[in-house]
Amino acid sequence: MPRVIVFTILLLGLLALIPPAIFARMRSTPGPGRPIHIVQDMDYQPKFKTQTANPLFADGRAMRQPVPGAVARGEVMDDPHYLEGAIDGQWATEFPSQVEVNMALLDRGRERFNIYCSVCHGVAGYGDGMVNLRAMALMANADGPVDGTAWVQPKNLHLPEVAAQPVGQIFHSITNGIRNMAGYQAQIATADRWAIVAYVKALQLSQNAPAGLRAEATP
Amino acid sequence: MSRFLFPKWSNLLLPGLILAGAVAPLYAVFVVAYGFSPKTMEAGYQPEQPVPFSHALHAGQLGMDCRYCHNTVEKTSHAAVPPTQTCMNCHTQIRPESPKLVEVQESYKTGEPIDWIRVHKLGDYSYFNHAAHVNRGIGCASCHGRVDQMEVVYRWAPLSMGWCLNCHRDPEPNLRPVSQITNMAYEPELELSDDERLALIDKYDIHPSENCSACHR
């Protein structure tokens, strides 16, 4: 058999391996340049979904921002006890009537506390969460704090001055923030914020339970 | 004048051509099925984001729960990508002058959104709902992979219709208690026995739909 033909067959065989090799690599390593839509169908329709871009608006958002001061339907505005934790300018010492304190509320509160608060305040509330540890390490850097880090340690929630706070004050701190802590009004729904308050109160009690209560709880 | 004689090797041509004729279509079918499948063409999309935000750091090392940032995921169909304010809960104090955070600081000052590039996107003719899945014991990891180990998020699943239906026909191996949905290390098949997972089907009343109108509405 002439050399040319043998070489051509071998070459074709090798060339045939290239597409599968490319595809195998695409499957195993993520990268840009995908997704590839060979048949476009109606994949891209001229409509706008949540959090998409719309070039017609100056800020490029398809979702319009509410006008400042707008009140959503069903949102109550005239209940300072429920919304701000205050009654007649004093911190509320009782939970508002919308909130029923029971085991389900505490369970919900624990779950939400572990999502939103434990990163800074720690699971047990001692102000020793993972973010705090990282930030403290940045502060302790030999050449001064890295990149302008100015971290204030999250409050230990078992300090007497925090443990003595009425429920309304804790609720207000979560809602609007306090000094170096940001407010969580936008991230956590009002009912969940009250659930967190209930859980914080339970957590504080659990670490400093009076002797009588402990005896009562142990059967 | 010498007569042209076919060389001896030309006897091989006929069987050779038949073989090639049989292999070529098989090869073509293989390449199309393997290469043009959504697993190749769609999965693995990893665009470069405007801010080098790392899930491996925030969700992995710092152990932040997905819902701290994607806080609408349990309530709505859309899992919101967090607004800049969420980042600033920490980054007003942590590394505010870092060059990697310039875009974030800029966005915070001007109120312009950060132009995150969308990684997961279904065809506009299909409908998906996060709340329906997350509140029925399907964890993020079942559809997004180990996001807590990704420096840059990529599309882990092909998000094709076949992939959706695979699970809708048999959700049981992917079921976990709702309290574990954001636990990325949780492996339903190791942690729960078959019976326990079957019990979850009753508990959460799971009957995933295979009707076209569920996802094409």
CSV table of N, CA, C and O in Angstrom, one decimal, chain A residues 84-141:
chain,number,residue,atom,x,y,z
A,84,GLU,N,-41.2,49.3,65.7
A,84,GLU,CA,-40.0,50.0,66.2
A,84,GLU,C,-39.6,49.5,67.6
A,84,GLU,O,-38.6,49.8,68.2
A,85,GLY,N,-40.5,48.7,68.3
A,85,GLY,CA,-40.2,48.2,69.6
A,85,GLY,C,-40.4,49.3,70.7
A,85,GLY,O,-39.8,49.1,71.7
A,86,ALA,N,-41.2,50.3,70.4
A,86,ALA,CA,-41.3,51.4,71.4
A,86,ALA,C,-42.8,51.7,71.6
A,86,ALA,O,-43.6,51.6,70.8
A,87,ILE,N,-43.1,52.0,72.9
A,87,ILE,CA,-44.4,52.5,73.3
A,87,ILE,C,-44.3,53.8,73.9
A,87,ILE,O,-43.6,54.0,74.9
A,88,ASP,N,-44.9,54.8,73.3
A,88,ASP,CA,-44.9,56.2,73.9
A,88,ASP,C,-43.4,56.6,74.2
A,88,ASP,O,-43.1,57.2,75.3
A,89,GLY,N,-42.5,56.3,73.3
A,89,GLY,CA,-41.1,56.8,73.5
A,89,GLY,C,-40.3,56.0,74.5
A,89,GLY,O,-39.2,56.3,74.7
A,90,GLN,N,-40.9,54.9,75.0
A,90,GLN,CA,-40.2,54.0,75.9
A,90,GLN,C,-40.0,52.7,75.3
A,90,GLN,O,-40.8,52.3,74.5
A,91,TRP,N,-38.9,52.0,75.6
A,91,TRP,CA,-38.7,50.7,75.0
A,91,TRP,C,-39.8,49.7,75.5
A,91,TRP,O,-40.1,49.7,76.7
A,92,ALA,N,-40.3,49.0,74.6
A,92,ALA,CA,-41.4,48.0,75.0
A,92,ALA,C,-40.7,46.9,75.8
A,92,ALA,O,-39.7,46.4,75.5
A,93,THR,N,-41.4,46.5,76.9
A,93,THR,CA,-40.9,45.4,77.7
A,93,THR,C,-41.6,44.1,77.4
A,93,THR,O,-41.2,43.1,77.9
A,94,GLU,N,-42.7,44.2,76.7
A,94,GLU,CA,-43.5,43.0,76.3
A,94,GLU,C,-43.5,42.8,74.8
A,94,GLU,O,-43.2,43.8,74.1
A,95,PHE,N,-43.7,41.6,74.4
A,95,PHE,CA,-43.9,41.4,72.9
A,95,PHE,C,-45.2,42.0,72.4
A,95,PHE,O,-46.2,42.0,73.2
A,96,PRO,N,-45.2,42.5,71.2
A,96,PRO,CA,-46.5,43.0,70.7
A,96,PRO,C,-47.5,41.9,70.5
A,96,PRO,O,-47.2,40.7,70.5
A,97,SER,N,-48.8,42.3,70.4
A,97,SER,CA,-49.8,41.3,70.4
A,97,SER,C,-49.8,40.4,69.1
A,97,SER,O,-50.3,39.3,69.1
A,98,GLN,N,-49.1,40.9,68.0
A,98,GLN,CA,-49.0,40.1,66.8
A,98,GLN,C,-48.1,38.9,67.0
A,98,GLN,O,-48.2,37.9,66.3
A,99,VAL,N,-47.3,38.9,68.0
A,99,VAL,CA,-46.3,37.9,68.2
A,99,VAL,C,-46.7,37.0,69.4
A,99,VAL,O,-46.9,37.4,70.5
A,100,GLU,N,-46.8,35.7,69.1
A,100,GLU,CA,-47.2,34.8,70.2
A,100,GLU,C,-45.9,34.0,70.5
A,100,GLU,O,-45.3,33.3,69.7
A,101,VAL,N,-45.5,34.1,71.8
A,101,VAL,CA,-44.2,33.5,72.2
A,101,VAL,C,-44.5,32.0,72.5
A,101,VAL,O,-45.2,31.7,73.5
A,102,ASN,N,-44.0,31.1,71.7
A,102,ASN,CA,-44.1,29.7,72.0
A,102,ASN,C,-42.9,29.0,71.4
A,102,ASN,O,-42.0,29.6,70.9
A,103,MET,N,-42.9,27.7,71.5
A,103,MET,CA,-41.7,26.9,71.1
A,103,MET,C,-41.4,27.1,69.6
A,103,MET,O,-40.3,27.2,69.1
A,104,ALA,N,-42.5,27.2,68.8
A,104,ALA,CA,-42.3,27.4,67.3
A,104,ALA,C,-41.6,28.7,67.0
A,104,ALA,O,-40.7,28.8,66.2
A,105,LEU,N,-41.9,29.7,67.8
A,105,LEU,CA,-41.3,31.0,67.6
A,105,LEU,C,-39.8,31.0,67.9
A,105,LEU,O,-39.0,31.5,67.2
A,106,LEU,N,-39.5,30.3,69.0
A,106,LEU,CA,-38.1,30.1,69.4
A,106,LEU,C,-37.3,29.3,68.4
A,106,LEU,O,-36.2,29.7,68.1
A,107,ASP,N,-37.9,28.3,67.9
A,107,ASP,CA,-37.2,27.5,66.8
A,107,ASP,C,-36.9,28.3,65.6
A,107,ASP,O,-35.8,28.3,65.1
A,108,ARG,N,-37.9,29.1,65.2
A,108,ARG,CA,-37.7,30.0,64.1
A,108,ARG,C,-36.6,31.0,64.4
A,108,ARG,O,-35.8,31.3,63.6
A,109,GLY,N,-36.7,31.5,65.6
A,109,GLY,CA,-35.7,32.5,66.0
A,109,GLY,C,-34.3,31.9,66.0
A,109,GLY,O,-33.3,32.6,65.6
A,110,ARG,N,-34.1,30.7,66.5
A,110,ARG,CA,-32.8,30.1,66.5
A,110,ARG,C,-32.3,30.0,65.1
A,110,ARG,O,-31.1,30.3,64.8
A,111,GLU,N,-33.2,29.5,64.1
A,111,GLU,CA,-32.7,29.3,62.8
A,111,GLU,C,-32.3,30.6,62.2
A,111,GLU,O,-31.2,30.7,61.6
A,112,ARG,N,-33.1,31.7,62.4
A,112,ARG,CA,-32.8,33.0,61.8
A,112,ARG,C,-31.5,33.6,62.5
A,112,ARG,O,-30.7,34.2,61.8
A,113,PHE,N,-31.4,33.4,63.8
A,113,PHE,CA,-30.2,33.9,64.5
A,113,PHE,C,-28.9,33.3,63.9
A,113,PHE,O,-27.9,33.9,63.6
A,114,ASN,N,-29.0,31.9,63.6
A,114,ASN,CA,-27.8,31.3,63.1
A,114,ASN,C,-27.5,31.7,61.7
A,114,ASN,O,-26.4,31.7,61.2
A,115,ILE,N,-28.5,32.1,60.9
A,115,ILE,CA,-28.3,32.6,59.6
A,115,ILE,C,-27.7,34.0,59.6
A,115,ILE,O,-26.7,34.3,59.0
A,116,TYR,N,-28.3,34.9,60.3
A,116,TYR,CA,-28.0,36.3,60.2
A,116,TYR,C,-27.1,36.9,61.3
A,116,TYR,O,-26.4,37.9,61.0
A,117,CYS,N,-27.1,36.3,62.4
A,117,CYS,CA,-26.3,36.9,63.5
A,117,CYS,C,-25.0,36.1,63.9
A,117,CYS,O,-24.0,36.7,64.3
A,118,SER,N,-25.1,34.8,63.8
A,118,SER,CA,-24.0,34.0,64.3
A,118,SER,C,-22.7,34.3,63.6
A,118,SER,O,-21.6,34.1,64.2
A,119,VAL,N,-22.7,34.7,62.3
A,119,VAL,CA,-21.4,35.0,61.6
A,119,VAL,C,-20.6,36.0,62.4
A,119,VAL,O,-19.4,35.9,62.5
A,120,CYS,N,-21.2,37.0,63.1
A,120,CYS,CA,-20.5,38.0,63.9
A,120,CYS,C,-20.6,37.6,65.4
A,120,CYS,O,-19.5,37.6,66.0
A,121,HIS,N,-21.8,37.4,65.9
A,121,HIS,CA,-21.9,37.3,67.3
A,121,HIS,C,-21.6,35.8,67.8
A,121,HIS,O,-21.6,35.6,69.0
A,122,GLY,N,-21.4,34.9,66.9
A,122,GLY,CA,-21.1,33.5,67.4
A,122,GLY,C,-22.4,32.8,67.7
A,122,GLY,O,-23.4,33.4,68.0
A,123,VAL,N,-22.4,31.5,67.6
A,123,VAL,CA,-23.6,30.7,67.7
A,123,VAL,C,-24.2,30.8,69.2
A,123,VAL,O,-25.4,30.9,69.4
A,124,ALA,N,-23.3,31.0,70.1
A,124,ALA,CA,-23.8,31.1,71.5
A,124,ALA,C,-23.9,32.6,71.9
A,124,ALA,O,-24.3,32.9,73.1
A,125,GLY,N,-23.6,33.5,71.0
A,125,GLY,CA,-23.8,34.9,71.3
A,125,GLY,C,-22.7,35.6,72.1
A,125,GLY,O,-22.8,36.7,72.6
A,126,TYR,N,-21.5,35.0,72.1
A,126,TYR,CA,-20.4,35.6,72.9
A,126,TYR,C,-19.6,36.6,72.1
A,126,TYR,O,-18.5,37.0,72.5
A,127,GLY,N,-20.0,36.9,70.9
A,127,GLY,CA,-19.3,37.9,70.0
A,127,GLY,C,-18.0,37.3,69.4
A,127,GLY,O,-17.0,38.0,69.2
A,128,ASP,N,-18.1,36.0,69.2
A,128,ASP,CA,-16.9,35.3,68.7
A,128,ASP,C,-17.1,34.5,67.4
A,128,ASP,O,-16.6,33.4,67.1
A,129,GLY,N,-17.9,35.1,66.5
A,129,GLY,CA,-18.2,34.4,65.2
A,129,GLY,C,-17.0,34.4,64.3
A,129,GLY,O,-16.0,35.0,64.5
A,130,MET,N,-17.2,33.6,63.2
A,130,MET,CA,-16.0,33.5,62.2
A,130,MET,C,-15.6,34.8,61.6
A,130,MET,O,-14.4,35.0,61.5
A,131,VAL,N,-16.6,35.7,61.3
A,131,VAL,CA,-16.2,36.9,60.7
A,131,VAL,C,-15.4,37.8,61.7
A,131,VAL,O,-14.4,38.4,61.3
A,132,ASN,N,-15.8,37.7,62.9
A,132,ASN,CA,-15.0,38.4,63.9
A,132,ASN,C,-13.6,37.9,64.0
A,132,ASN,O,-12.7,38.7,64.1
A,133,LEU,N,-13.4,36.6,64.0
A,133,LEU,CA,-12.1,36.0,64.1
A,133,LEU,C,-11.2,36.5,62.9
A,133,LEU,O,-10.1,37.0,63.1
A,134,ARG,N,-11.8,36.5,61.7
A,134,ARG,CA,-11.0,37.0,60.5
A,134,ARG,C,-10.7,38.4,60.6
A,134,ARG,O,-9.6,38.9,60.4
A,135,ALA,N,-11.7,39.2,61.1
A,135,ALA,CA,-11.5,40.7,61.1
A,135,ALA,C,-10.4,41.0,62.2
A,135,ALA,O,-9.6,41.9,62.1
A,136,MET,N,-10.5,40.3,63.3
A,136,MET,CA,-9.5,40.5,64.4
A,136,MET,C,-8.1,40.2,63.9
A,136,MET,O,-7.1,40.9,64.2
A,137,ALA,N,-8.0,39.2,63.1
A,137,ALA,CA,-6.7,38.8,62.5
A,137,ALA,C,-6.2,40.0,61.6
A,137,ALA,O,-5.0,40.3,61.6
A,138,LEU,N,-7.1,40.6,60.8
A,138,LEU,CA,-6.7,41.7,60.0
A,138,LEU,C,-6.2,42.9,60.9
A,138,LEU,O,-5.3,43.6,60.5
A,139,MET,N,-6.9,43.1,62.0
A,139,MET,CA,-6.6,44.2,62.9
A,139,MET,C,-5.2,44.0,63.5
A,139,MET,O,-4.5,44.9,63.8
A,140,ALA,N,-4.9,42.7,63.8
A,140,ALA,CA,-3.7,42.4,64.5
A,140,ALA,C,-2.5,42.3,63.6
A,140,ALA,O,-1.4,42.0,64.1
A,141,ASN,N,-2.6,42.7,62.3
A,141,ASN,CA,-1.5,42.6,61.4
A,141,ASN,C,-0.4,43.5,61.9
A,141,ASN,O,-0.6,44.6,62.4
